[in-house]
Coordinates of C-alpha atoms in Angstrom, one line a residue:
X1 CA 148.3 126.5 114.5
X2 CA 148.4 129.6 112.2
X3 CA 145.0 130.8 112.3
X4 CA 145.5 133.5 109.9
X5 CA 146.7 130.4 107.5
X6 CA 144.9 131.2 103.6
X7 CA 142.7 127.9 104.2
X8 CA 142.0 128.6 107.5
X9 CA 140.1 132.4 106.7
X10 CA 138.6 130.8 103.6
X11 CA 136.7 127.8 105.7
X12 CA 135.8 130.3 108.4
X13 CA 134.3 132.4 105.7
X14 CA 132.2 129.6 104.2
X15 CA 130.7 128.8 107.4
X16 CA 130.3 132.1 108.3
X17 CA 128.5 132.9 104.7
X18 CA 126.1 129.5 105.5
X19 CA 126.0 131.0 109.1
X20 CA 124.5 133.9 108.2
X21 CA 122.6 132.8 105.3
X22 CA 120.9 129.9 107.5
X23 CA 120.2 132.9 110.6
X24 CA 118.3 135.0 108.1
X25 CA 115.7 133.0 106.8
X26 CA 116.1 129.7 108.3
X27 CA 112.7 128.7 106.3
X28 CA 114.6 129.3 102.9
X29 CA 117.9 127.1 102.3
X30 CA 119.9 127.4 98.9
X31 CA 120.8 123.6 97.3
X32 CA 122.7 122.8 94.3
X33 CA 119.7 123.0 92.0
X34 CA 118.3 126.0 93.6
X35 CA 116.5 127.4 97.0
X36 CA 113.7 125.5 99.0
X37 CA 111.4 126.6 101.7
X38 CA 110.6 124.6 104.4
X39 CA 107.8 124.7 106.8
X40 CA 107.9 124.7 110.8
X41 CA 106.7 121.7 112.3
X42 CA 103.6 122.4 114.8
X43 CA 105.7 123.0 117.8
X44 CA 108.1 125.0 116.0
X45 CA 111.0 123.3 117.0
X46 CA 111.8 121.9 113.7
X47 CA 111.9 122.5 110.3
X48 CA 110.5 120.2 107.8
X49 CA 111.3 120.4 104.1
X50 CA 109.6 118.0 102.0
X51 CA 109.5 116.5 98.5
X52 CA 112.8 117.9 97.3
X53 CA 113.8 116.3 94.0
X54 CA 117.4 115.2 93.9
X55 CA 117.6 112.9 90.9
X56 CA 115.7 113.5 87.2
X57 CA 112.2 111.8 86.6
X58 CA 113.5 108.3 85.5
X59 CA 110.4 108.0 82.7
X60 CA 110.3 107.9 79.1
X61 CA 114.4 107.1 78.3
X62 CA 115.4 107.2 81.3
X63 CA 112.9 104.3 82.5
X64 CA 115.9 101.4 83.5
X65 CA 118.5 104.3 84.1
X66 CA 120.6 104.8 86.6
X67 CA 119.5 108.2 88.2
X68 CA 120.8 111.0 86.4
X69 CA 121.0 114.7 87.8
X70 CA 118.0 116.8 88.5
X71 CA 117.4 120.2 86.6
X72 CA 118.0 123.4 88.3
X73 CA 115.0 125.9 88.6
X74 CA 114.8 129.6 89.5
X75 CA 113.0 131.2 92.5
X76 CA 112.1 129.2 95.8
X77 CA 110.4 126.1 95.3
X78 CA 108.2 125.0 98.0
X79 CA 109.1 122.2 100.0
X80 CA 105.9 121.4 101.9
X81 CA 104.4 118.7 101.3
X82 CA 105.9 115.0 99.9
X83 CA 106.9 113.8 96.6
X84 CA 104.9 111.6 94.6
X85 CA 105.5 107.5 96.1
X86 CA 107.1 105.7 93.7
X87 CA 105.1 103.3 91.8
X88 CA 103.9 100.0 92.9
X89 CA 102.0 96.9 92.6
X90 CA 100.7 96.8 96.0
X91 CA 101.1 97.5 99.3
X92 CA 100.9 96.3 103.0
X93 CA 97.7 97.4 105.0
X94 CA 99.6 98.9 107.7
X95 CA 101.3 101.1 105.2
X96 CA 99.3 104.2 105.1
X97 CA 100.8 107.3 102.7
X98 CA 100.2 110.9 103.2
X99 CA 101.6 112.0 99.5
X100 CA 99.7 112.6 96.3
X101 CA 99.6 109.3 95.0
X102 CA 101.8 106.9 92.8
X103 CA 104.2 108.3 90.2
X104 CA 107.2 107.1 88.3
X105 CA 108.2 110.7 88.7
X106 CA 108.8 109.6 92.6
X107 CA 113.1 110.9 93.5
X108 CA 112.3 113.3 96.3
X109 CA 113.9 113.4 99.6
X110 CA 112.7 115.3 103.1
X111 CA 114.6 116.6 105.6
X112 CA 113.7 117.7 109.4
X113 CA 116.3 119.7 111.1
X114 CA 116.0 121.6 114.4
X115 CA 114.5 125.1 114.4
X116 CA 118.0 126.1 116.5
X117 CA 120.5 123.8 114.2
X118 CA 123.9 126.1 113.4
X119 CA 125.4 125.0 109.5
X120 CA 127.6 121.3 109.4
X121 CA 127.0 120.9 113.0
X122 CA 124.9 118.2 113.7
X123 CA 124.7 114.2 112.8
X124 CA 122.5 113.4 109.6
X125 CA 120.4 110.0 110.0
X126 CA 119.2 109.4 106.3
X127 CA 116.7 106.7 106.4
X128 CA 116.1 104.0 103.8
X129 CA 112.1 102.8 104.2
X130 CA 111.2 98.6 104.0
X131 CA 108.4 97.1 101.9
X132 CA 110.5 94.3 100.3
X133 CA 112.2 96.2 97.3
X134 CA 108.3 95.7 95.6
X135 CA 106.4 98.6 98.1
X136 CA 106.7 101.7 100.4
X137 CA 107.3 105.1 100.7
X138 CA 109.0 107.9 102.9
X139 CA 106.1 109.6 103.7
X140 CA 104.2 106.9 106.1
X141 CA 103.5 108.7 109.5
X142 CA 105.3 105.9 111.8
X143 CA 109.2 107.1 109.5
X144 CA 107.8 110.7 110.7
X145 CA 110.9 112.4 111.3
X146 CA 110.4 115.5 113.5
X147 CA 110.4 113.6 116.8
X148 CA 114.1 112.1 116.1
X149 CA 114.9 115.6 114.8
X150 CA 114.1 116.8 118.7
X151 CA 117.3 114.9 119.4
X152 CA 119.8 117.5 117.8
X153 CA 120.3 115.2 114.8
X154 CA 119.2 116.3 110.9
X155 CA 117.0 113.4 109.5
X156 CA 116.9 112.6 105.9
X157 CA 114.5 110.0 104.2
X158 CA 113.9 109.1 100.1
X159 CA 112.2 107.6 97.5
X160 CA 113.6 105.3 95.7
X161 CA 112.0 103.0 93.1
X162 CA 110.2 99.5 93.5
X163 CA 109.7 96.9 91.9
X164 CA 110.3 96.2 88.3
X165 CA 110.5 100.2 87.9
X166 CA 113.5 99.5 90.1
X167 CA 115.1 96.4 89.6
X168 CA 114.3 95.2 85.9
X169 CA 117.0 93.5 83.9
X170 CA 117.3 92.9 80.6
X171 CA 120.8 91.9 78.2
X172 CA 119.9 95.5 75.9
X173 CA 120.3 97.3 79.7
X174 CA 123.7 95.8 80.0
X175 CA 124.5 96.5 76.5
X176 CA 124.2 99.5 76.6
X177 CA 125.5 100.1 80.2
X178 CA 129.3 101.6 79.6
X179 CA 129.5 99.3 82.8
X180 CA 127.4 96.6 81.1
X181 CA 125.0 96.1 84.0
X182 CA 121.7 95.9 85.0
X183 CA 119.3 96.5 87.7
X184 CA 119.5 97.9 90.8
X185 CA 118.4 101.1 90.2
X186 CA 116.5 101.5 93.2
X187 CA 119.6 100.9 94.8
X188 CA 121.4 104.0 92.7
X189 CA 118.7 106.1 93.4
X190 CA 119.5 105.7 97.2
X191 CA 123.2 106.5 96.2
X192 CA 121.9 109.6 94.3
X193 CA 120.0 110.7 98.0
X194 CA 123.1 110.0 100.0
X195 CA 125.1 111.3 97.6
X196 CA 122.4 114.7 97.8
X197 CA 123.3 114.6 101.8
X198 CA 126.9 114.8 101.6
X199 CA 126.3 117.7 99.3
X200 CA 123.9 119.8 100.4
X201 CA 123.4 119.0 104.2
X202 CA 125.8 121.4 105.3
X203 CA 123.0 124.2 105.0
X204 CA 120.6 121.9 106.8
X205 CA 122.5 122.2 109.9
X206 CA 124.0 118.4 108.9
X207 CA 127.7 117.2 109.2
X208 CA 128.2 116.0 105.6
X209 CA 131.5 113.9 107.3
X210 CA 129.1 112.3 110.0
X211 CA 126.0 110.6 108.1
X212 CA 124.6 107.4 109.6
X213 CA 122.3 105.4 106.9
X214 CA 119.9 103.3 108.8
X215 CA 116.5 101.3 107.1
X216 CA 114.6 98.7 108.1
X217 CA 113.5 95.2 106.4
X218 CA 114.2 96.1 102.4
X219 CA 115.9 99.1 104.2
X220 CA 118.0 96.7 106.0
X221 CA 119.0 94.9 103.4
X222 CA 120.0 98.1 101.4
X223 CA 121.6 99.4 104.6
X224 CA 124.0 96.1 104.0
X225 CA 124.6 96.5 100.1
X226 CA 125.3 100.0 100.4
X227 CA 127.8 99.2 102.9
X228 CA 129.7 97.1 100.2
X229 CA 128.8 98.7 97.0
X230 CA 132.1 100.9 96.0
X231 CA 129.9 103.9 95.0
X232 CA 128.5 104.1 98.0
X233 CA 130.7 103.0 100.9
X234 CA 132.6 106.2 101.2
X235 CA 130.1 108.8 101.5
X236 CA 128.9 107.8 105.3
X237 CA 130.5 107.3 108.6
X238 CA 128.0 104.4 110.3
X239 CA 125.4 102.2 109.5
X240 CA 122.0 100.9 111.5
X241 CA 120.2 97.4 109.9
X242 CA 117.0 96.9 111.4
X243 CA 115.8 93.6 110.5
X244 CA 117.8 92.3 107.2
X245 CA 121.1 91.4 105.5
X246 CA 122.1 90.9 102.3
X247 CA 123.0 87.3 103.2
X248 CA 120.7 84.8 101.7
X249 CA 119.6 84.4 98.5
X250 CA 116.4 83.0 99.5
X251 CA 115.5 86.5 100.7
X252 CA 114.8 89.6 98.8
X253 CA 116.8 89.2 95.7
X254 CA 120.7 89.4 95.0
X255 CA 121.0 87.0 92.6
X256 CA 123.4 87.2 89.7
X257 CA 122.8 89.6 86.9
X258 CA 122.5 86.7 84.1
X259 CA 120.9 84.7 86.0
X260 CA 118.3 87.7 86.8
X261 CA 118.2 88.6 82.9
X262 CA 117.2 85.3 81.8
X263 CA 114.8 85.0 84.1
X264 CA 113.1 88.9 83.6
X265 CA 113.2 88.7 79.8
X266 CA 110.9 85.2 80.1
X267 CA 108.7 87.0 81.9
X268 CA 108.4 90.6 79.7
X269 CA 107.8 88.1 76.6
X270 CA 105.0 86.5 78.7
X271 CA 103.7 89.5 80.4
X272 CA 103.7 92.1 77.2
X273 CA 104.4 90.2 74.3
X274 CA 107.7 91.7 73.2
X275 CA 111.6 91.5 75.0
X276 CA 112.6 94.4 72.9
X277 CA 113.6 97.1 75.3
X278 CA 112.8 99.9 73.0
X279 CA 109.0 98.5 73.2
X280 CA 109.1 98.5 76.8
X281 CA 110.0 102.0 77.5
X282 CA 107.3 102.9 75.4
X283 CA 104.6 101.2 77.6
X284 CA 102.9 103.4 80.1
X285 CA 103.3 103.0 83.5
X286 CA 99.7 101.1 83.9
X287 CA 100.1 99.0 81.4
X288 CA 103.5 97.5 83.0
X289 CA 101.4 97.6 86.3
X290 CA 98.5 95.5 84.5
X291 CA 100.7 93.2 83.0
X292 CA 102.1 92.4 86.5
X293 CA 99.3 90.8 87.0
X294 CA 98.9 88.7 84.0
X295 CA 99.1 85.1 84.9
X296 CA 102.3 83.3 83.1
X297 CA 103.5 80.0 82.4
X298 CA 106.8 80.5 84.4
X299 CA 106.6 82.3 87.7
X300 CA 107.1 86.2 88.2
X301 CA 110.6 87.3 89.1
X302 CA 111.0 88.8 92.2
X303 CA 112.2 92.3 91.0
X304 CA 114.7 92.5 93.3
X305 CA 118.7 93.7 93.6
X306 CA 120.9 91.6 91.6
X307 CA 124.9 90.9 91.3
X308 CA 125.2 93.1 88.7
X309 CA 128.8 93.7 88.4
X310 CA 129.1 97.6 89.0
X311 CA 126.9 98.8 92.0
X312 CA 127.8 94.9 93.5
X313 CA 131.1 93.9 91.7
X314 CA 130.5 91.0 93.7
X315 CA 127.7 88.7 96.0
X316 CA 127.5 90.8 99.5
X317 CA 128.8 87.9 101.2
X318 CA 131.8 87.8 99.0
X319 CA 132.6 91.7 99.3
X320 CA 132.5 91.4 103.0
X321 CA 134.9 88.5 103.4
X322 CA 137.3 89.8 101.5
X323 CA 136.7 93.3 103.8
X324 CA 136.0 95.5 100.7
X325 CA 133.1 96.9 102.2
X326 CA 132.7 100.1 104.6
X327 CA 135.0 99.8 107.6
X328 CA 132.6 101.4 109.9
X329 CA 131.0 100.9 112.9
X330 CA 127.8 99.2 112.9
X331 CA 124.4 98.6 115.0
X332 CA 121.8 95.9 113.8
X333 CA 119.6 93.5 114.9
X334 CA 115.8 92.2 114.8
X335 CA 112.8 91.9 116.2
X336 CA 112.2 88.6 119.1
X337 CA 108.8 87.3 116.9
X338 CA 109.3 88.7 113.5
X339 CA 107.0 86.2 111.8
X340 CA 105.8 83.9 114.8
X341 CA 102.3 85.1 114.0
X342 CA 102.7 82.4 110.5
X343 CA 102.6 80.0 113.0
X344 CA 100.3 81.1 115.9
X345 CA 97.7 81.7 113.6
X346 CA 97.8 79.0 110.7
X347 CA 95.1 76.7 110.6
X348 CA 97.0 73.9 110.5
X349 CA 98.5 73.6 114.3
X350 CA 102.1 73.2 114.9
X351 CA 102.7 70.0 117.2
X352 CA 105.5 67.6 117.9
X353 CA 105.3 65.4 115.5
X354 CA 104.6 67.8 112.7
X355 CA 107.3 69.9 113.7
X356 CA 110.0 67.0 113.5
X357 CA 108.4 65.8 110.1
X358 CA 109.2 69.6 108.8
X359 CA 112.4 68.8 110.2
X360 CA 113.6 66.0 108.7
X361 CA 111.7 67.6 105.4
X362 CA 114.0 70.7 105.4
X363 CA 117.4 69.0 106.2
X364 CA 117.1 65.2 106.1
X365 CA 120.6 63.9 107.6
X366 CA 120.9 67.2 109.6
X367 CA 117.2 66.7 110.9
X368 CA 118.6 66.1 114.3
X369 CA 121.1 68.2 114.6
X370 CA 118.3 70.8 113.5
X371 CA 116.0 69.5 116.7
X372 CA 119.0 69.8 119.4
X373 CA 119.2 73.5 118.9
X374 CA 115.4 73.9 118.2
X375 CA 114.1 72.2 121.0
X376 CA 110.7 70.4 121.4
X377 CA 109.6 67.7 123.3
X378 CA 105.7 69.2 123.9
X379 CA 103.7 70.1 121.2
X380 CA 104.0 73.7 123.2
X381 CA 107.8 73.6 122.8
X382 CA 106.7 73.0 119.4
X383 CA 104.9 75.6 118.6
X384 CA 107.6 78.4 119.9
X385 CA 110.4 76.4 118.6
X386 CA 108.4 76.4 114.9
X387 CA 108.0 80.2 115.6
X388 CA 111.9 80.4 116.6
X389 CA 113.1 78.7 113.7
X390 CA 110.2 81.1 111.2
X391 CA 111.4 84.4 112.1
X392 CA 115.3 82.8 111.5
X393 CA 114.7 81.3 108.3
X394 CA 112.7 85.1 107.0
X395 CA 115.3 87.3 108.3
X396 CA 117.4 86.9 111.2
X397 CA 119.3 84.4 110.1
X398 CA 120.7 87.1 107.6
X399 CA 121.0 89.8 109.8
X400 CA 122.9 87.5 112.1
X401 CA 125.4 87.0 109.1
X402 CA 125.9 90.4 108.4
X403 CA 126.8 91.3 111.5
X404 CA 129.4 88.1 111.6
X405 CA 130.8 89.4 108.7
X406 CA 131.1 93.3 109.8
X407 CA 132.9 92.2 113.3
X408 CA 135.1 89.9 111.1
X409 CA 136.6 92.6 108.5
X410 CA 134.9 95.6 109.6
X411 CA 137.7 96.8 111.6
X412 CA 135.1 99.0 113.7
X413 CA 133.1 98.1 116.6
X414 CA 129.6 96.2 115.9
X415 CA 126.5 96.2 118.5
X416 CA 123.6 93.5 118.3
X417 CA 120.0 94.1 119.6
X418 CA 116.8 92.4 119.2
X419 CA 113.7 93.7 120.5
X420 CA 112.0 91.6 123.2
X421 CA 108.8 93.7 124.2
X422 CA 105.6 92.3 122.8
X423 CA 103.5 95.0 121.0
X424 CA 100.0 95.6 122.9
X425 CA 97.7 95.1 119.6
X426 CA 96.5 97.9 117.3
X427 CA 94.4 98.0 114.2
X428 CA 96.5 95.7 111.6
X429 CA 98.2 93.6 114.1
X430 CA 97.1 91.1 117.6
X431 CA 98.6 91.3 120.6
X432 CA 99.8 87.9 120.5
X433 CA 101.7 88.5 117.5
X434 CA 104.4 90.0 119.8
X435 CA 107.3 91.6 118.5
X436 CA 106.4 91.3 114.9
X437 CA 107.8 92.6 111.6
X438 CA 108.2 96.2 111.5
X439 CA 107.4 96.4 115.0
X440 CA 110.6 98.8 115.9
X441 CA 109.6 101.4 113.8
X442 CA 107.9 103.8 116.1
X443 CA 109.9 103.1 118.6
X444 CA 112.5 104.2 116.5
X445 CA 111.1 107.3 115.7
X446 CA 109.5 108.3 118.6
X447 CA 105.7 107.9 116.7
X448 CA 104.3 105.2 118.9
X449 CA 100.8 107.5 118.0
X450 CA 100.5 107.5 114.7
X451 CA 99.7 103.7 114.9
X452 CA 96.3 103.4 114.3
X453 CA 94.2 102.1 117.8
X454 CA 97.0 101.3 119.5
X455 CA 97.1 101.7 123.6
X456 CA 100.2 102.0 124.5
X457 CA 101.4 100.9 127.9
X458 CA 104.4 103.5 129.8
X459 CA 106.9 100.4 128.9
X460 CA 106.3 101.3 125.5
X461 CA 107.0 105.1 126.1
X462 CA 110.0 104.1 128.2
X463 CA 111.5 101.7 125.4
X464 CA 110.9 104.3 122.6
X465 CA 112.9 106.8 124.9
X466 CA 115.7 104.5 125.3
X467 CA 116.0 103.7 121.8
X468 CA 115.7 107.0 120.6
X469 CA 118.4 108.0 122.5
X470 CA 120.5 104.4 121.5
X471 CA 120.0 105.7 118.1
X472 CA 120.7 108.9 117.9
X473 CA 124.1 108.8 120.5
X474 CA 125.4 106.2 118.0
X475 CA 124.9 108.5 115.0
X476 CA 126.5 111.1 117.1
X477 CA 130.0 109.0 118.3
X478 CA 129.5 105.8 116.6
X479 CA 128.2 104.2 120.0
X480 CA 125.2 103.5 121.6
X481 CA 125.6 104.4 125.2
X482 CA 124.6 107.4 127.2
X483 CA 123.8 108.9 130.3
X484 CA 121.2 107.1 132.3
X485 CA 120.8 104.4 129.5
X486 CA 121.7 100.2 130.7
X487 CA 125.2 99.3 129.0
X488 CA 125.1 98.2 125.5
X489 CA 128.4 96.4 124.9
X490 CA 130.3 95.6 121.5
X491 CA 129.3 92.2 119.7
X492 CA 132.4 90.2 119.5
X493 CA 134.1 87.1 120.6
X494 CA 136.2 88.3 123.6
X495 CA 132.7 89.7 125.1
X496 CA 130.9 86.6 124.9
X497 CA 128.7 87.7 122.0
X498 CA 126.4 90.3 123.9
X499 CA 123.4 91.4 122.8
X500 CA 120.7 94.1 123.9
X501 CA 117.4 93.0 124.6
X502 CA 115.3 96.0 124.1
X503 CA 112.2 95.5 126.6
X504 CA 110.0 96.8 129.7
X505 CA 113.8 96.5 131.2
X506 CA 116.2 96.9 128.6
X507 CA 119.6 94.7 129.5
X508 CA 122.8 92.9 127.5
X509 CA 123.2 89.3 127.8
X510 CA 125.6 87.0 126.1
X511 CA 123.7 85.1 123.0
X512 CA 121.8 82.7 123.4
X513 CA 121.0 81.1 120.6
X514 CA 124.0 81.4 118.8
X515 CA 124.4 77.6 118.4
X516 CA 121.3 77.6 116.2
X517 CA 123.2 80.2 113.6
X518 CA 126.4 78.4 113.8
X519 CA 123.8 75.1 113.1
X520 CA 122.3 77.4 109.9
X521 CA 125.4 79.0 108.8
X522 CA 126.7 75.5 108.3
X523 CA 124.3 74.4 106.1
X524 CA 123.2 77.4 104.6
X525 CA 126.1 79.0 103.3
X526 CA 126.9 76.0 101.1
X527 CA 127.3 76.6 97.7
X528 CA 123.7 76.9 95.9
X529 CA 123.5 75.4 92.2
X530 CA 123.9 77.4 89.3
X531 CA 121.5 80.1 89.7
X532 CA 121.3 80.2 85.6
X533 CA 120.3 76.9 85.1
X534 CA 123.3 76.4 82.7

């Protein structure tokens, strides 16, 4: 190698010019749109900076835009504290924010690096929060990200907007869209963030060529759709779904864009008397909040993603199969009782007979096909089967398909988990829900004490450990395994399907359950009507 080679000297002076800009004032770091200064976390071994705007306010015109650049500004703007949370209808109880309150002025991003971080030397993990595309925001305690940080990787997570500030359609959006489409703006603005990364990370201490996008729930799903969406798929080397794939369309949206129109103008006529989109932009942000509320003849839209022919040319499903979607590798899974509580605690108790009636209800001539690989013959089998077949039905079932389809075109390995170790109760949740919904998140992120009265057991510790560690190796080399850590093998075929059952002792085993997905994939993947009612 000729190291005295023009392009050679001119890299190793851009590094050494971030080098030595970064060892001077490691609080003060210079972006695109000008410099930011971060704050020391209190053990000053990271560096926090917070509520850094990487896409325009998307208000007045803009409203229903994809996100367009942010302005430059002079000086050092302080990057303390968090951005504004995008706007929302409502939110979950256990989601508690530590921001200044709702905005539609909500596209900032927050990164923690390590206090001793040298420039484009370190994995980036940018996270995409949950909350069902309707609710959320980056700064909730539990997506903390100082305690991953203390793993030697750069941690990145965004805004992005909710709702029908995010996912609205309308026929005048696609008109006058030079790639006549609508929605999934939400979705862009994630783009925009990643996008951000790649070009600004560098003097974070990131690896702009090794970013790992990982979310859970909504998150999840996005995690999937970014995968297959051509303006994304490039800019990042490996992907984490926690809980969700963009696989049913009885889940959280992707429908098709006219379908989605149809349905969204009904409900603006309803909701605020006018379909004109020039009228609409020039309601305030309350007022579309209030009408949200308004009670209409036809039912609310779920403002969700849609198939809207430029950031989804096509259904995920469809992108994948045809193996247009990110050939990278890929760690997902969910969480062992995700919504048994539905069941353990509805008034109406689960037994055997009422559990085969809801059988034969949801798949008539396939009723006992359904009840060989949901078993029951006690009303207690019952009851866990009915919580089984819950938690499959609201997400795994999706996730599951994802991560068929990744190991079938992905061309990159593809590791399975689903975590087994039943949470010990806190404020919002009982013990006997188990693993529910969400559960994984502080074990994710190491911030098993910011969930309120929680008393955690040293399984819990132990588990967080491990999967901090699963987590962050796989960011850095694309898999999961590590020094002192049980083996985590692929997902695939010739290895019997394994998957990693995060618990008090963590271990692989082969699948299984997977003849009930086989059972669900057959019947649910059929083609659903037309959508559009036409």
């Amino acid at each position: 190698m000729n190291l005295h080679h023009p392009k050679l000297l001119l890299s190793a002076f851009i590094l050494l010019s971030i080098s030595s800009a970064y060892a001077a004032n490691p609080l003060k770091i210079k972006t695109d749109k000008g410099k930011v200064e971060g704050v020391f976390t209190t053990d000053q071994k990271v560096i926090a900076f917070k509520g850094i705007p990487f896409a325009a306010p998307p208000v007045g015109n803009l409203r229903w835009q994809p996100p367009q650049p942010a302005a430059k500004w002079k000086g050092v703007r302080l990057a303390h504290e968090f951005g504004f949370h995008c706007l929302q209808a409502s939110s979950y109880p256990d989601m508690v924010f530590h921001d200044p309150g709702p905005s539609e002025d909500c596209l900032t991003l927050n990164v923690w690096t390590p206090a001793h971080s040298n420039p484009r030397s370190l994995p980036v993990m940018v996270w995409i929060h949950g909350g069902g595309f309707a609710s959320g925001s980056a700064s909730e305690p539990r997506q903390d990200g100082q305690f991953l940080a203390h793993r030697d990787v750069v941690v990145v997570s965004m805004n992005y907007r909710l709702g029908i500030f995010g996912f609205f359609t309308h026929p005048e959006l696609a008109a006058e869209s030079p790639h006549h489409a609508s929605g999934n703006y939400g979705l862009m603005d994630q783009t925009a963030a990643i996008a951000w990364v790649k070009k600004n990370i560098a003097s974070f201490g990131g690896n702009p060529d090794n970013i790992t996008i990982f979310g859970e729930s909504a998150g999840s799903f996005a995690v999937s759709a970014q995968m297959a969406s051509p303006l994304s798929k490039d800019m990042f080397a490996k992907a984490i779904g926690e809980s969700g794939g963009a696989f049913d369309n009885d889940g959280l949206g992707f429908e098709p864009r006219e379908a989605r129109e149809q349905k969204d103008s009904q409900f603006a006529q309803a909701a605020f008397g006018t379909t004109k989109l020039a009228d609409l932009r020039k309601l305030s942000a309350d007022d579309i909040l209030k009408g949200l509320s308004v009670k209409t003849t036809s039912p609310q839209p779920h403002f969700g993603p849609d198939v809207d022919g430029y950031f989804l040319p096509d259904s995920v499903p469809n992108i994948y199969a045809a193996g247009n979607q990110a050939h990278i590798p890929l760690l997902a899974g969910w969480n062992a009782d995700e919504v048994r509580g539905a069941v353990l605690l509805s008034p109406k108790k689960t037994t055997l007979d009422s559990f085969t009636a809801q059988a034969q209800t949801s798949f008539g001539d396939d009723a006992q096909k359904f009840l060989a690989v949901y078993r029951a013959t006690t009303d207690a089998e019952a009851i866990t089967s009915a919580g089984d077949f819950a938690t499959d039905r609201f997400i795994a079932y999706s996730t599951w398909r994802w991560l068929e389809a990744q190991v079938a075109t992905g061309k990159a390995p593809v590791y399975r988990f689903r975590l087994d170790l039943g949470s010990p109760g806190d404020k919002f949740h009982q013990a006997i829900l188990g693993a529910f919904h969400s559960d994984d998140i502080e074990y994710v992120f190491g911030t098993l004490d910011s969930r309120p009265e929680a008393v955690w057991r040293p399984e819990d510790r132990k588990l967080s450990d491990q999967i901090g560690a699963y987590w962050t190796n796989f960011a850095r080399t694309g898999d999961p395994n590590g020094t002192s850590l049980p083996t985590w093998p692929t997902y695939n075929a010739p290895g019997n399907w394994q998957v990693m059952h995060l618990d008090a002792t963590s271990e692989a085993r082969p699948d299984d359950h997977r003849d009930r997905y086989l059972f669900l994939d057959q019947i649910w993947s059929k083609p659903k009507a037309d959508l559009t009612g036409q």
